[in-house]
mmCIF file of C-alpha atoms in Angstrom:
data_model
loop_
_atom_site.group_PDB
_atom_site.id
_atom_site.type_symbol
_atom_site.label_atom_id
_atom_site.label_comp_id
_atom_site.label_asym_id
_atom_site.label_seq_id
_atom_site.Cartn_x
_atom_site.Cartn_y
_atom_site.Cartn_z
ATOM 1 C CA GLN A 6 16.530 -4.259 7.995
ATOM 2 C CA VAL A 7 13.767 -2.464 6.286
ATOM 3 C CA GLN A 8 11.405 -0.039 7.841
ATOM 4 C CA LEU A 9 8.245 1.331 6.386
ATOM 5 C CA VAL A 10 6.446 4.518 7.518
ATOM 6 C CA GLU A 11 2.926 5.176 6.293
ATOM 7 C CA SER A 12 0.923 8.344 6.534
ATOM 8 C CA GLY A 13 -2.307 9.796 5.145
ATOM 9 C CA GLY A 14 -5.079 7.855 6.576
ATOM 10 C CA GLY A 15 -8.099 9.417 8.295
ATOM 11 C CA LEU A 16 -11.841 9.950 8.399
ATOM 12 C CA VAL A 17 -13.671 11.141 5.152
ATOM 13 C CA GLN A 18 -17.195 11.097 3.853
ATOM 14 C CA THR A 19 -18.456 9.090 1.056
ATOM 15 C CA GLY A 20 -17.308 10.246 -2.299
ATOM 16 C CA GLY A 21 -14.193 11.888 -0.695
ATOM 17 C CA SER A 22 -10.467 11.390 -1.443
ATOM 18 C CA LEU A 23 -7.401 10.445 0.521
ATOM 19 C CA ARG A 24 -3.969 9.775 -0.452
ATOM 20 C CA LEU A 25 -1.756 7.254 1.468
ATOM 21 C CA SER A 26 1.957 7.404 1.474
ATOM 22 C CA CYS A 27 4.684 4.902 2.392
ATOM 23 C CA ALA A 28 8.398 5.435 2.542
ATOM 24 C CA ALA A 29 10.859 2.439 2.776
ATOM 25 C CA SER A 30 14.325 2.868 4.340
ATOM 26 C CA GLY A 31 17.082 0.532 5.395
ATOM 27 C CA SER A 32 19.468 -1.874 3.809
ATOM 28 C CA ILE A 33 17.395 -2.077 0.477
ATOM 29 C CA ALA A 34 19.457 -3.400 -2.414
ATOM 30 C CA SER A 35 16.462 -3.631 -4.803
ATOM 31 C CA ALA A 36 12.775 -3.158 -4.296
ATOM 32 C CA ASN A 37 10.874 -5.288 -6.518
ATOM 33 C CA LEU A 38 7.161 -5.069 -5.828
ATOM 34 C CA MET A 39 5.426 -2.429 -3.704
ATOM 35 C CA GLY A 40 1.789 -2.396 -2.736
ATOM 36 C CA TRP A 41 -1.068 -1.691 -0.548
ATOM 37 C CA TYR A 42 -3.277 -4.209 1.296
ATOM 38 C CA ARG A 43 -6.182 -3.606 3.671
ATOM 39 C CA GLN A 44 -7.889 -5.554 6.551
ATOM 40 C CA ALA A 45 -11.398 -4.657 7.662
ATOM 41 C CA PRO A 46 -12.561 -5.894 11.094
ATOM 42 C CA GLY A 47 -13.250 -9.583 11.091
ATOM 43 C CA ASN A 48 -11.765 -10.052 7.688
ATOM 44 C CA GLN A 49 -8.497 -11.272 6.299
ATOM 45 C CA ARG A 50 -6.039 -8.974 4.912
ATOM 46 C CA VAL A 51 -6.537 -8.498 1.041
ATOM 47 C CA LEU A 52 -4.674 -6.969 -1.669
ATOM 48 C CA VAL A 53 -5.568 -3.479 -2.976
ATOM 49 C CA ALA A 54 -2.900 -2.620 -5.489
ATOM 50 C CA THR A 55 0.590 -3.330 -6.247
ATOM 51 C CA ILE A 56 3.225 -1.804 -8.654
ATOM 52 C CA THR A 57 6.327 -3.389 -9.978
ATOM 53 C CA SER A 58 9.661 -1.442 -10.243
ATOM 54 C CA GLY A 59 8.866 -0.927 -13.978
ATOM 55 C CA GLY A 60 5.550 0.757 -13.184
ATOM 56 C CA SER A 61 3.252 -1.995 -13.990
ATOM 57 C CA ALA A 62 0.106 -1.745 -11.689
ATOM 58 C CA ASP A 63 -2.475 -4.360 -10.594
ATOM 59 C CA TYR A 64 -5.661 -3.553 -8.783
ATOM 60 C CA ALA A 65 -8.338 -5.348 -6.890
ATOM 61 C CA ASP A 66 -11.591 -5.312 -8.812
ATOM 62 C CA SER A 67 -13.307 -3.438 -6.112
ATOM 63 C CA VAL A 68 -11.021 -0.431 -6.539
ATOM 64 C CA LYS A 69 -10.391 -0.402 -10.174
ATOM 65 C CA GLY A 70 -11.116 3.083 -11.739
ATOM 66 C CA ARG A 71 -11.163 4.695 -8.154
ATOM 67 C CA PHE A 72 -7.629 4.098 -6.797
ATOM 68 C CA THR A 73 -4.160 4.902 -8.397
ATOM 69 C CA ILE A 74 -0.891 3.367 -7.122
ATOM 70 C CA SER A 75 2.401 5.123 -8.048
ATOM 71 C CA ARG A 76 5.958 4.880 -6.775
ATOM 72 C CA ASP A 77 9.259 6.680 -6.844
ATOM 73 C CA ASN A 78 11.939 4.159 -7.168
ATOM 74 C CA ALA A 79 14.771 6.673 -6.357
ATOM 75 C CA LYS A 80 13.056 7.254 -2.926
ATOM 76 C CA ASN A 81 11.518 4.013 -2.396
ATOM 77 C CA THR A 82 8.146 5.452 -1.703
ATOM 78 C CA VAL A 83 4.674 4.294 -2.879
ATOM 79 C CA LEU A 84 1.510 6.423 -2.940
ATOM 80 C CA LEU A 85 -2.114 5.258 -3.177
ATOM 81 C CA GLN A 86 -4.524 7.947 -4.402
ATOM 82 C CA MET A 87 -8.123 6.952 -3.378
ATOM 83 C CA ASN A 88 -10.973 8.790 -4.922
ATOM 84 C CA SER A 89 -14.819 8.118 -4.786
ATOM 85 C CA LEU A 90 -14.377 6.441 -1.453
ATOM 86 C CA LYS A 91 -17.259 4.161 -0.077
ATOM 87 C CA PRO A 92 -17.946 2.954 3.306
ATOM 88 C CA GLU A 93 -16.810 -0.474 2.380
ATOM 89 C CA ASP A 94 -13.368 0.962 1.879
ATOM 90 C CA THR A 95 -13.151 1.262 5.642
ATOM 91 C CA ALA A 96 -10.118 -0.827 6.820
ATOM 92 C CA VAL A 97 -6.646 -0.581 8.074
ATOM 93 C CA TYR A 98 -4.416 -0.085 5.089
ATOM 94 C CA TYR A 99 -0.892 -1.812 5.053
ATOM 95 C CA CYS A 100 2.150 -0.859 3.045
ATOM 96 C CA ASN A 101 4.077 -3.831 1.674
ATOM 97 C CA ILE A 102 7.313 -4.029 -0.145
ATOM 98 C CA ARG A 103 9.088 -7.139 -1.608
ATOM 99 C CA ALA A 104 12.825 -6.302 -1.324
ATOM 100 C CA ARG A 105 16.267 -7.755 -1.349
ATOM 101 C CA VAL A 106 18.393 -6.441 1.447
ATOM 102 C CA TRP A 107 22.117 -6.093 1.088
ATOM 103 C CA GLY A 108 23.952 -9.427 1.953
ATOM 104 C CA ARG A 109 21.060 -11.720 1.048
ATOM 105 C CA ALA A 110 20.255 -13.394 -2.250
ATOM 106 C CA VAL A 111 16.612 -13.621 -1.840
ATOM 107 C CA SER A 112 13.747 -11.156 -1.507
ATOM 108 C CA SER A 113 11.519 -10.849 1.520
ATOM 109 C CA ASP A 114 8.239 -9.118 2.332
ATOM 110 C CA PHE A 115 8.155 -6.262 4.768
ATOM 111 C CA TRP A 116 5.163 -4.498 6.205
ATOM 112 C CA GLY A 117 4.290 -1.207 7.513
ATOM 113 C CA GLN A 118 2.436 -0.611 10.905
ATOM 114 C CA GLY A 119 -0.965 0.126 9.105
ATOM 115 C CA THR A 120 -3.029 3.259 8.682
ATOM 116 C CA GLN A 121 -6.715 3.636 9.499
ATOM 117 C CA VAL A 122 -9.031 4.659 6.714
ATOM 118 C CA THR A 123 -12.663 5.313 7.700
ATOM 119 C CA VAL A 124 -15.288 6.332 5.203
ATOM 120 C CA SER A 125 -18.554 7.675 6.712
ATOM 121 C CA SER A 126 -21.879 7.227 4.949
#
């Protein structure tokens, strides 16, 4: 129904920057909330940042002031600009979209396959 394709992960040194991109496609009638989550080895998946269709963003305390989330509603894409990266940012980053597909009355959560971000010290 909905496919998410992520790109932009990789290896970077402490203090460096990366930009993650996620494009959603499929039978999307409306995309309410888009966001990024991350999961480090041995830990649960946690919220990094979300953004509403109106552009209101929310961030985890650990990334405030360093990460910026943005979206293009026309293209159903969401970006995560990550600056001043730290080793503790190392994780698999997952794109998420809460969307209503055509023919359904309620929204559902859809996930990307994940992209690895590694920050070396």
